[in-house]
């Protein structure tokens, strides 16, 4: 690296060390915003995390290959592991531009509370979403649930589909999804279905931010869990989320503690050298 900063690569929400969503975590020793964006663009990962320690207080910033975002779930988990390994500190709270994030550490896993997702808008007319996903509009419903925009630090379209078969065959029109995302002011679209209680299947697309398909996302799944909890009896106190397809797969776990949603999962430390 051009900068003499400590860094580490992690696969977050992996399953037995495979799959998950990659994040590069870097100790921020006074890097400029332009320098951070240059590093994130060169890393070519969905998120690059910059961790800063100032007077004993830790904060994180998150950059996609295209631009900075206020909050990132898998990036926060990677950052918490980096702090634990680099400074020997197990945090129960960390600052981000999307707000303070609570954390608990149990049996070697961090779980984070990203706050309650806020309903922004019901997508009554669809905004062309069915065309972007390549499925009929009538398939974008699940037992009384329809597409909505939720915000968990960042905004996403949260879109139910009738079955896992429909979820699996979705092929996104990138240009169409970019136009919709730009118009609605969202990062992307998070599509979900639930085949059995406590087991959720999801896919995530954010081409506007240079992410064709995301293998594991904390913020978007926090919104899904919030949506499902609004439906009486749709969700228990814990469960799992399977995200992605093929090599782009992640396994997330969620727990409800004191009426708060906590999302966690395995974080695998991977030795990689980044020439940036």
PDB file of N, CA and C in Angstrom, residues 50-146:
ATOM      1  N   UNK A  50     -12.828   2.214   7.156  1.00  0.00           N
ATOM      2  CA  UNK A  50     -11.738   2.969   7.766  1.00  0.00           C
ATOM      3  C   UNK A  50     -12.059   3.167   9.243  1.00  0.00           C
ATOM      4  N   UNK A  51     -11.190   2.625  10.100  1.00  0.00           N
ATOM      5  CA  UNK A  51     -11.385   2.671  11.548  1.00  0.00           C
ATOM      6  C   UNK A  51     -10.454   3.713  12.143  1.00  0.00           C
ATOM      7  N   UNK A  52     -11.028   4.585  12.948  1.00  0.00           N
ATOM      8  CA  UNK A  52     -10.239   5.649  13.571  1.00  0.00           C
ATOM      9  C   UNK A  52     -10.418   5.614  15.082  1.00  0.00           C
ATOM     10  N   UNK A  53      -9.309   5.774  15.799  1.00  0.00           N
ATOM     11  CA  UNK A  53      -9.341   5.868  17.256  1.00  0.00           C
ATOM     12  C   UNK A  53      -8.920   7.270  17.655  1.00  0.00           C
ATOM     13  N   UNK A  54      -9.796   7.955  18.376  1.00  0.00           N
ATOM     14  CA  UNK A  54      -9.531   9.334  18.784  1.00  0.00           C
ATOM     15  C   UNK A  54      -9.906   9.498  20.251  1.00  0.00           C
ATOM     16  N   UNK A  55      -8.890   9.683  21.108  1.00  0.00           N
ATOM     17  CA  UNK A  55      -9.116   9.825  22.555  1.00  0.00           C
ATOM     18  C   UNK A  55      -9.915   8.657  23.118  1.00  0.00           C
ATOM     19  N   UNK A  56      -9.590   7.455  22.649  1.00  0.00           N
ATOM     20  CA  UNK A  56     -10.229   6.250  23.164  1.00  0.00           C
ATOM     21  C   UNK A  56     -11.583   5.937  22.567  1.00  0.00           C
ATOM     22  N   UNK A  57     -12.069   6.787  21.659  1.00  0.00           N
ATOM     23  CA  UNK A  57     -13.367   6.568  21.013  1.00  0.00           C
ATOM     24  C   UNK A  57     -13.135   6.084  19.584  1.00  0.00           C
ATOM     25  N   UNK A  58     -13.794   4.983  19.223  1.00  0.00           N
ATOM     26  CA  UNK A  58     -13.634   4.417  17.887  1.00  0.00           C
ATOM     27  C   UNK A  58     -14.781   4.850  16.978  1.00  0.00           C
ATOM     28  N   UNK A  59     -14.431   5.144  15.734  1.00  0.00           N
ATOM     29  CA  UNK A  59     -15.437   5.459  14.724  1.00  0.00           C
ATOM     30  C   UNK A  59     -15.077   4.740  13.430  1.00  0.00           C
ATOM     31  N   UNK A  60     -16.085   4.569  12.567  1.00  0.00           N
ATOM     32  CA  UNK A  60     -15.879   3.890  11.286  1.00  0.00           C
ATOM     33  C   UNK A  60     -16.496   4.700  10.164  1.00  0.00           C
ATOM     34  N   UNK A  61     -15.838   4.639   9.000  1.00  0.00           N
ATOM     35  CA  UNK A  61     -16.386   5.190   7.767  1.00  0.00           C
ATOM     36  C   UNK A  61     -16.362   4.098   6.708  1.00  0.00           C
ATOM     37  N   UNK A  62     -17.335   4.154   5.780  1.00  0.00           N
ATOM     38  CA  UNK A  62     -17.521   3.078   4.812  1.00  0.00           C
ATOM     39  C   UNK A  62     -17.541   3.639   3.390  1.00  0.00           C
ATOM     40  N   UNK A  63     -16.754   3.012   2.523  1.00  0.00           N
ATOM     41  CA  UNK A  63     -16.669   3.449   1.130  1.00  0.00           C
ATOM     42  C   UNK A  63     -16.916   2.272   0.190  1.00  0.00           C
ATOM     43  N   UNK A  64     -17.812   2.473  -0.775  1.00  0.00           N
ATOM     44  CA  UNK A  64     -17.968   1.529  -1.876  1.00  0.00           C
ATOM     45  C   UNK A  64     -16.940   1.904  -2.948  1.00  0.00           C
ATOM     46  N   UNK A  65     -16.853   1.131  -4.034  1.00  0.00           N
ATOM     47  CA  UNK A  65     -15.938   1.538  -5.110  1.00  0.00           C
ATOM     48  C   UNK A  65     -16.303   2.870  -5.753  1.00  0.00           C
ATOM     49  N   UNK A  66     -17.546   3.335  -5.513  1.00  0.00           N
ATOM     50  CA  UNK A  66     -18.030   4.548  -6.173  1.00  0.00           C
ATOM     51  C   UNK A  66     -18.069   5.745  -5.236  1.00  0.00           C
ATOM     52  N   UNK A  67     -18.575   5.545  -4.001  1.00  0.00           N
ATOM     53  CA  UNK A  67     -18.678   6.669  -3.076  1.00  0.00           C
ATOM     54  C   UNK A  67     -18.876   6.191  -1.642  1.00  0.00           C
ATOM     55  N   UNK A  68     -18.830   7.141  -0.721  1.00  0.00           N
ATOM     56  CA  UNK A  68     -19.007   6.843   0.699  1.00  0.00           C
ATOM     57  C   UNK A  68     -20.482   6.608   1.013  1.00  0.00           C
ATOM     58  N   UNK A  69     -20.750   5.675   1.955  1.00  0.00           N
ATOM     59  CA  UNK A  69     -22.094   5.473   2.482  1.00  0.00           C
ATOM     60  C   UNK A  69     -22.047   5.661   3.995  1.00  0.00           C
ATOM     61  N   UNK A  70     -23.198   6.009   4.574  1.00  0.00           N
ATOM     62  CA  UNK A  70     -23.225   6.369   5.992  1.00  0.00           C
ATOM     63  C   UNK A  70     -23.084   5.171   6.918  1.00  0.00           C
ATOM     64  N   UNK A  71     -23.549   4.004   6.473  1.00  0.00           N
ATOM     65  CA  UNK A  71     -23.593   2.847   7.360  1.00  0.00           C
ATOM     66  C   UNK A  71     -23.488   1.573   6.541  1.00  0.00           C
ATOM     67  N   UNK A  72     -22.836   0.572   7.105  1.00  0.00           N
ATOM     68  CA  UNK A  72     -22.707  -0.732   6.449  1.00  0.00           C
ATOM     69  C   UNK A  72     -22.650  -1.803   7.526  1.00  0.00           C
ATOM     70  N   UNK A  73     -23.570  -2.761   7.460  1.00  0.00           N
ATOM     71  CA  UNK A  73     -23.629  -3.799   8.480  1.00  0.00           C
ATOM     72  C   UNK A  73     -22.428  -4.724   8.466  1.00  0.00           C
ATOM     73  N   UNK A  74     -22.125  -5.314   7.295  1.00  0.00           N
ATOM     74  CA  UNK A  74     -21.009  -6.269   7.276  1.00  0.00           C
ATOM     75  C   UNK A  74     -19.678  -5.550   7.483  1.00  0.00           C
ATOM     76  N   UNK A  75     -19.607  -4.280   7.044  1.00  0.00           N
ATOM     77  CA  UNK A  75     -18.405  -3.498   7.299  1.00  0.00           C
ATOM     78  C   UNK A  75     -18.205  -3.218   8.779  1.00  0.00           C
ATOM     79  N   UNK A  76     -19.307  -2.960   9.494  1.00  0.00           N
ATOM     80  CA  UNK A  76     -19.223  -2.727  10.939  1.00  0.00           C
ATOM     81  C   UNK A  76     -18.724  -3.974  11.658  1.00  0.00           C
ATOM     82  N   UNK A  77     -19.242  -5.138  11.284  1.00  0.00           N
ATOM     83  CA  UNK A  77     -18.788  -6.384  11.912  1.00  0.00           C
ATOM     84  C   UNK A  77     -17.307  -6.630  11.638  1.00  0.00           C
ATOM     85  N   UNK A  78     -16.871  -6.379  10.400  1.00  0.00           N
ATOM     86  CA  UNK A  78     -15.452  -6.531  10.082  1.00  0.00           C
ATOM     87  C   UNK A  78     -14.614  -5.571  10.920  1.00  0.00           C
ATOM     88  N   UNK A  79     -15.092  -4.330  11.056  1.00  0.00           N
ATOM     89  CA  UNK A  79     -14.373  -3.339  11.846  1.00  0.00           C
ATOM     90  C   UNK A  79     -14.273  -3.719  13.314  1.00  0.00           C
ATOM     91  N   UNK A  80     -15.333  -4.293  13.871  1.00  0.00           N
ATOM     92  CA  UNK A  80     -15.313  -4.727  15.273  1.00  0.00           C
ATOM     93  C   UNK A  80     -14.287  -5.830  15.496  1.00  0.00           C
ATOM     94  N   UNK A  81     -14.196  -6.764  14.545  1.00  0.00           N
ATOM     95  CA  UNK A  81     -13.188  -7.822  14.655  1.00  0.00           C
ATOM     96  C   UNK A  81     -11.780  -7.240  14.537  1.00  0.00           C
ATOM     97  N   UNK A  82     -11.600  -6.267  13.650  1.00  0.00           N
ATOM     98  CA  UNK A  82     -10.291  -5.622  13.489  1.00  0.00           C
ATOM     99  C   UNK A  82      -9.871  -4.933  14.788  1.00  0.00           C
ATOM    100  N   UNK A  83     -10.788  -4.221  15.410  1.00  0.00           N
ATOM    101  CA  UNK A  83     -10.491  -3.533  16.676  1.00  0.00           C
ATOM    102  C   UNK A  83     -10.130  -4.543  17.761  1.00  0.00           C
ATOM    103  N   UNK A  84     -10.869  -5.636  17.819  1.00  0.00           N
ATOM    104  CA  UNK A  84     -10.590  -6.680  18.813  1.00  0.00           C
ATOM    105  C   UNK A  84      -9.199  -7.278  18.601  1.00  0.00           C
ATOM    106  N   UNK A  85      -8.833  -7.522  17.347  1.00  0.00           N
ATOM    107  CA  UNK A  85      -7.541  -8.144  17.051  1.00  0.00           C
ATOM    108  C   UNK A  85      -6.388  -7.149  17.137  1.00  0.00           C
ATOM    109  N   UNK A  86      -6.626  -5.913  16.704  1.00  0.00           N
ATOM    110  CA  UNK A  86      -5.557  -4.919  16.611  1.00  0.00           C
ATOM    111  C   UNK A  86      -5.290  -4.221  17.944  1.00  0.00           C
ATOM    112  N   UNK A  87      -6.365  -3.922  18.688  1.00  0.00           N
ATOM    113  CA  UNK A  87      -6.219  -3.202  19.956  1.00  0.00           C
ATOM    114  C   UNK A  87      -6.576  -4.062  21.174  1.00  0.00           C
ATOM    115  N   UNK A  88      -7.133  -5.249  20.954  1.00  0.00           N
ATOM    116  CA  UNK A  88      -7.518  -6.109  22.070  1.00  0.00           C
ATOM    117  C   UNK A  88      -8.729  -5.610  22.829  1.00  0.00           C
ATOM    118  N   UNK A  89      -9.608  -4.877  22.153  1.00  0.00           N
ATOM    119  CA  UNK A  89     -10.780  -4.275  22.793  1.00  0.00           C
ATOM    120  C   UNK A  89     -12.054  -4.852  22.174  1.00  0.00           C
ATOM    121  N   UNK A  90     -12.971  -5.314  23.031  1.00  0.00           N
ATOM    122  CA  UNK A  90     -14.283  -5.778  22.579  1.00  0.00           C
ATOM    123  C   UNK A  90     -15.277  -4.647  22.817  1.00  0.00           C
ATOM    124  N   UNK A  91     -15.667  -3.985  21.755  1.00  0.00           N
ATOM    125  CA  UNK A  91     -16.556  -2.824  21.873  1.00  0.00           C
ATOM    126  C   UNK A  91     -18.011  -3.245  22.042  1.00  0.00           C
ATOM    127  N   UNK A  92     -18.770  -2.419  22.764  1.00  0.00           N
ATOM    128  CA  UNK A  92     -20.218  -2.594  22.816  1.00  0.00           C
ATOM    129  C   UNK A  92     -20.937  -1.458  22.093  1.00  0.00           C
ATOM    130  N   UNK A  93     -20.160  -0.550  21.486  1.00  0.00           N
ATOM    131  CA  UNK A  93     -20.739   0.565  20.731  1.00  0.00           C
ATOM    132  C   UNK A  93     -19.650   1.186  19.862  1.00  0.00           C
ATOM    133  N   UNK A  94     -20.020   1.579  18.639  1.00  0.00           N
ATOM    134  CA  UNK A  94     -19.072   2.255  17.762  1.00  0.00           C
ATOM    135  C   UNK A  94     -19.811   3.346  16.991  1.00  0.00           C
ATOM    136  N   UNK A  95     -19.108   4.440  16.720  1.00  0.00           N
ATOM    137  CA  UNK A  95     -19.712   5.569  16.027  1.00  0.00           C
ATOM    138  C   UNK A  95     -19.574   5.416  14.510  1.00  0.00           C
ATOM    139  N   UNK A  96     -20.642   5.751  13.781  1.00  0.00           N
ATOM    140  CA  UNK A  96     -20.614   5.821  12.321  1.00  0.00           C
ATOM    141  C   UNK A  96     -21.344   7.090  11.902  1.00  0.00           C
ATOM    142  N   UNK A  97     -21.242   7.450  10.632  1.00  0.00           N
ATOM    143  CA  UNK A  97     -21.980   8.613  10.147  1.00  0.00           C
ATOM    144  C   UNK A  97     -23.479   8.346  10.086  1.00  0.00           C
ATOM    145  N   UNK A  98     -23.856   7.067  10.172  1.00  0.00           N
ATOM    146  CA  UNK A  98     -25.266   6.697  10.231  1.00  0.00           C
ATOM    147  C   UNK A  98     -25.785   6.604  11.651  1.00  0.00           C
ATOM    148  N   UNK A  99     -24.952   6.965  12.631  1.00  0.00           N
ATOM    149  CA  UNK A  99     -25.345   6.906  14.034  1.00  0.00           C
ATOM    150  C   UNK A  99     -24.526   5.887  14.807  1.00  0.00           C
ATOM    151  N   UNK A 100     -24.736   5.851  16.113  1.00  0.00           N
ATOM    152  CA  UNK A 100     -24.036   4.891  16.970  1.00  0.00           C
ATOM    153  C   UNK A 100     -24.625   3.498  16.772  1.00  0.00           C
ATOM    154  N   UNK A 101     -23.748   2.492  16.716  1.00  0.00           N
ATOM    155  CA  UNK A 101     -24.167   1.102  16.535  1.00  0.00           C
ATOM    156  C   UNK A 101     -23.834   0.321  17.803  1.00  0.00           C
ATOM    157  N   UNK A 102     -24.858  -0.303  18.400  1.00  0.00           N
ATOM    158  CA  UNK A 102     -24.649  -1.157  19.566  1.00  0.00           C
ATOM    159  C   UNK A 102     -24.125  -2.518  19.122  1.00  0.00           C
ATOM    160  N   UNK A 103     -23.353  -3.165  19.993  1.00  0.00           N
ATOM    161  CA  UNK A 103     -22.814  -4.484  19.676  1.00  0.00           C
ATOM    162  C   UNK A 103     -22.807  -5.365  20.918  1.00  0.00           C
ATOM    163  N   UNK A 104     -23.019  -6.660  20.705  1.00  0.00           N
ATOM    164  CA  UNK A 104     -22.825  -7.658  21.758  1.00  0.00           C
ATOM    165  C   UNK A 104     -21.907  -8.732  21.193  1.00  0.00           C
ATOM    166  N   UNK A 105     -21.133  -9.362  22.072  1.00  0.00           N
ATOM    167  CA  UNK A 105     -20.178 -10.389  21.652  1.00  0.00           C
ATOM    168  C   UNK A 105     -20.471 -11.656  22.442  1.00  0.00           C
ATOM    169  N   UNK A 106     -20.912 -12.700  21.731  1.00  0.00           N
ATOM    170  CA  UNK A 106     -21.285 -13.951  22.382  1.00  0.00           C
ATOM    171  C   UNK A 106     -20.728 -15.132  21.603  1.00  0.00           C
ATOM    172  N   UNK A 107     -20.064 -16.041  22.307  1.00  0.00           N
ATOM    173  CA  UNK A 107     -19.540 -17.278  21.721  1.00  0.00           C
ATOM    174  C   UNK A 107     -18.713 -17.003  20.467  1.00  0.00           C
ATOM    175  N   UNK A 108     -17.896 -15.954  20.540  1.00  0.00           N
ATOM    176  CA  UNK A 108     -16.986 -15.639  19.449  1.00  0.00           C
ATOM    177  C   UNK A 108     -17.582 -14.842  18.310  1.00  0.00           C
ATOM    178  N   UNK A 109     -18.876 -14.518  18.397  1.00  0.00           N
ATOM    179  CA  UNK A 109     -19.538 -13.773  17.330  1.00  0.00           C
ATOM    180  C   UNK A 109     -19.992 -12.407  17.824  1.00  0.00           C
ATOM    181  N   UNK A 110     -19.834 -11.403  16.964  1.00  0.00           N
ATOM    182  CA  UNK A 110     -20.427 -10.101  17.220  1.00  0.00           C
ATOM    183  C   UNK A 110     -21.825 -10.059  16.601  1.00  0.00           C
ATOM    184  N   UNK A 111     -22.747  -9.433  17.331  1.00  0.00           N
ATOM    185  CA  UNK A 111     -24.069  -9.103  16.805  1.00  0.00           C
ATOM    186  C   UNK A 111     -24.230  -7.594  16.946  1.00  0.00           C
ATOM    187  N   UNK A 112     -24.795  -6.957  15.930  1.00  0.00           N
ATOM    188  CA  UNK A 112     -24.930  -5.502  15.965  1.00  0.00           C
ATOM    189  C   UNK A 112     -26.390  -5.087  15.831  1.00  0.00           C
ATOM    190  N   UNK A 113     -26.729  -4.021  16.554  1.00  0.00           N
ATOM    191  CA  UNK A 113     -28.056  -3.416  16.459  1.00  0.00           C
ATOM    192  C   UNK A 113     -27.924  -2.139  15.643  1.00  0.00           C
ATOM    193  N   UNK A 114     -28.509  -2.150  14.460  1.00  0.00           N
ATOM    194  CA  UNK A 114     -28.376  -1.038  13.528  1.00  0.00           C
ATOM    195  C   UNK A 114     -29.504  -0.019  13.664  1.00  0.00           C
ATOM    196  N   UNK A 115     -30.323  -0.185  14.693  1.00  0.00           N
ATOM    197  CA  UNK A 115     -31.462   0.704  14.881  1.00  0.00           C
ATOM    198  C   UNK A 115     -32.699   0.151  14.201  1.00  0.00           C
ATOM    199  N   UNK A 116     -33.846   0.686  14.550  1.00  0.00           N
ATOM    200  CA  UNK A 116     -35.084   0.239  13.924  1.00  0.00           C
ATOM    201  C   UNK A 116     -35.222   0.868  12.549  1.00  0.00           C
ATOM    202  N   UNK A 117     -35.491   0.030  11.565  1.00  0.00           N
ATOM    203  CA  UNK A 117     -35.676   0.546  10.208  1.00  0.00           C
ATOM    204  C   UNK A 117     -36.912   1.436  10.151  1.00  0.00           C
ATOM    205  N   UNK A 118     -36.798   2.503   9.392  1.00  0.00           N
ATOM    206  CA  UNK A 118     -37.890   3.476   9.267  1.00  0.00           C
ATOM    207  C   UNK A 118     -38.575   3.321   7.909  1.00  0.00           C
ATOM    208  N   UNK A 119     -39.901   3.185   7.941  1.00  0.00           N
ATOM    209  CA  UNK A 119     -40.658   3.114   6.697  1.00  0.00           C
ATOM    210  C   UNK A 119     -40.652   4.481   6.029  1.00  0.00           C
ATOM    211  N   UNK A 120     -40.196   4.514   4.775  1.00  0.00           N
ATOM    212  CA  UNK A 120     -40.116   5.769   4.026  1.00  0.00           C
ATOM    213  C   UNK A 120     -41.296   5.925   3.076  1.00  0.00           C
ATOM    214  N   UNK A 121     -41.623   4.830   2.371  1.00  0.00           N
ATOM    215  CA  UNK A 121     -42.639   4.950   1.327  1.00  0.00           C
ATOM    216  C   UNK A 121     -43.151   3.585   0.909  1.00  0.00           C
ATOM    217  N   UNK A 122     -44.457   3.510   0.622  1.00  0.00           N
ATOM    218  CA  UNK A 122     -45.047   2.337  -0.022  1.00  0.00           C
ATOM    219  C   UNK A 122     -44.956   2.539  -1.533  1.00  0.00           C
ATOM    220  N   UNK A 123     -44.496   1.524  -2.250  1.00  0.00           N
ATOM    221  CA  UNK A 123     -44.403   1.630  -3.708  1.00  0.00           C
ATOM    222  C   UNK A 123     -45.695   1.095  -4.324  1.00  0.00           C
ATOM    223  N   UNK A 124     -46.701   1.931  -4.337  1.00  0.00           N
ATOM    224  CA  UNK A 124     -48.030   1.513  -4.774  1.00  0.00           C
ATOM    225  C   UNK A 124     -48.056   1.167  -6.258  1.00  0.00           C
ATOM    226  N   UNK A 125     -47.398   1.991  -7.085  1.00  0.00           N
ATOM    227  CA  UNK A 125     -47.442   1.758  -8.529  1.00  0.00           C
ATOM    228  C   UNK A 125     -46.216   1.013  -9.053  1.00  0.00           C
ATOM    229  N   UNK A 126     -45.302   0.660  -8.172  1.00  0.00           N
ATOM    230  CA  UNK A 126     -44.177  -0.183  -8.553  1.00  0.00           C
ATOM    231  C   UNK A 126     -42.969   0.528  -9.105  1.00  0.00           C
ATOM    232  N   UNK A 127     -43.140   1.733  -9.669  1.00  0.00           N
ATOM    233  CA  UNK A 127     -42.016   2.524 -10.194  1.00  0.00           C
ATOM    234  C   UNK A 127     -41.193   1.767 -11.240  1.00  0.00           C
ATOM    235  N   UNK A 128     -41.816   0.782 -11.931  1.00  0.00           N
ATOM    236  CA  UNK A 128     -41.090   0.007 -12.933  1.00  0.00           C
ATOM    237  C   UNK A 128     -40.214  -1.083 -12.353  1.00  0.00           C
ATOM    238  N   UNK A 129     -40.420  -1.397 -11.067  1.00  0.00           N
ATOM    239  CA  UNK A 129     -39.574  -2.373 -10.388  1.00  0.00           C
ATOM    240  C   UNK A 129     -39.671  -3.754 -11.019  1.00  0.00           C
ATOM    241  N   UNK A 130     -40.868  -4.152 -11.442  1.00  0.00           N
ATOM    242  CA  UNK A 130     -41.027  -5.474 -12.053  1.00  0.00           C
ATOM    243  C   UNK A 130     -40.216  -5.590 -13.338  1.00  0.00           C
ATOM    244  N   UNK A 131     -40.110  -4.496 -14.094  1.00  0.00           N
ATOM    245  CA  UNK A 131     -39.305  -4.520 -15.316  1.00  0.00           C
ATOM    246  C   UNK A 131     -37.821  -4.650 -14.980  1.00  0.00           C
ATOM    247  N   UNK A 132     -37.384  -3.966 -13.934  1.00  0.00           N
ATOM    248  CA  UNK A 132     -35.973  -4.037 -13.538  1.00  0.00           C
ATOM    249  C   UNK A 132     -35.590  -5.431 -13.061  1.00  0.00           C
ATOM    250  N   UNK A 133     -36.547  -6.147 -12.458  1.00  0.00           N
ATOM    251  CA  UNK A 133     -36.271  -7.475 -11.910  1.00  0.00           C
ATOM    252  C   UNK A 133     -36.633  -8.601 -12.875  1.00  0.00           C
ATOM    253  N   UNK A 134     -37.364  -8.275 -13.929  1.00  0.00           N
ATOM    254  CA  UNK A 134     -37.719  -9.281 -14.922  1.00  0.00           C
ATOM    255  C   UNK A 134     -38.775 -10.260 -14.461  1.00  0.00           C
ATOM    256  N   UNK A 135     -39.687  -9.811 -13.583  1.00  0.00           N
ATOM    257  CA  UNK A 135     -40.776 -10.672 -13.108  1.00  0.00           C
ATOM    258  C   UNK A 135     -42.082  -9.887 -13.160  1.00  0.00           C
ATOM    259  N   UNK A 136     -43.235 -10.564 -13.272  1.00  0.00           N
ATOM    260  CA  UNK A 136     -44.521  -9.861 -13.283  1.00  0.00           C
ATOM    261  C   UNK A 136     -44.768  -9.119 -11.969  1.00  0.00           C
ATOM    262  N   UNK A 137     -45.466  -7.992 -12.054  1.00  0.00           N
ATOM    263  CA  UNK A 137     -45.760  -7.187 -10.867  1.00  0.00           C
ATOM    264  C   UNK A 137     -46.492  -8.002  -9.805  1.00  0.00           C
ATOM    265  N   UNK A 138     -47.384  -8.902 -10.219  1.00  0.00           N
ATOM    266  CA  UNK A 138     -48.167  -9.673  -9.245  1.00  0.00           C
ATOM    267  C   UNK A 138     -47.314 -10.647  -8.433  1.00  0.00           C
ATOM    268  N   UNK A 139     -46.076 -10.914  -8.870  1.00  0.00           N
ATOM    269  CA  UNK A 139     -45.189 -11.794  -8.104  1.00  0.00           C
ATOM    270  C   UNK A 139     -44.461 -11.058  -6.981  1.00  0.00           C
ATOM    271  N   UNK A 140     -44.548  -9.716  -6.964  1.00  0.00           N
ATOM    272  CA  UNK A 140     -43.814  -8.929  -5.972  1.00  0.00           C
ATOM    273  C   UNK A 140     -44.659  -8.681  -4.722  1.00  0.00           C
ATOM    274  N   UNK A 141     -45.237  -9.757  -4.218  1.00  0.00           N
ATOM    275  CA  UNK A 141     -46.063  -9.693  -3.017  1.00  0.00           C
ATOM    276  C   UNK A 141     -45.854 -10.982  -2.220  1.00  0.00           C
ATOM    277  N   UNK A 142     -46.080 -10.909  -0.907  1.00  0.00           N
ATOM    278  CA  UNK A 142     -45.968 -12.093  -0.059  1.00  0.00           C
ATOM    279  C   UNK A 142     -46.911 -11.934   1.123  1.00  0.00           C
ATOM    280  N   UNK A 143     -48.034 -12.632   1.062  1.00  0.00           N
ATOM    281  CA  UNK A 143     -48.992 -12.677   2.166  1.00  0.00           C
ATOM    282  C   UNK A 143     -49.275 -11.293   2.752  1.00  0.00           C
ATOM    283  N   UNK A 144     -49.768 -10.407   1.906  1.00  0.00           N
ATOM    284  CA  UNK A 144     -50.160  -9.081   2.368  1.00  0.00           C
ATOM    285  C   UNK A 144     -49.048  -8.051   2.384  1.00  0.00           C
ATOM    286  N   UNK A 145     -47.825  -8.449   2.062  1.00  0.00           N
ATOM    287  CA  UNK A 145     -46.699  -7.517   2.013  1.00  0.00           C
ATOM    288  C   UNK A 145     -46.405  -7.143   0.568  1.00  0.00           C
ATOM    289  N   UNK A 146     -46.094  -5.871   0.345  1.00  0.00           N
ATOM    290  CA  UNK A 146     -45.786  -5.359  -0.984  1.00  0.00           C
ATOM    291  C   UNK A 146     -44.506  -4.530  -0.911  1.00  0.00           C
TER     292      UNK A 146
END
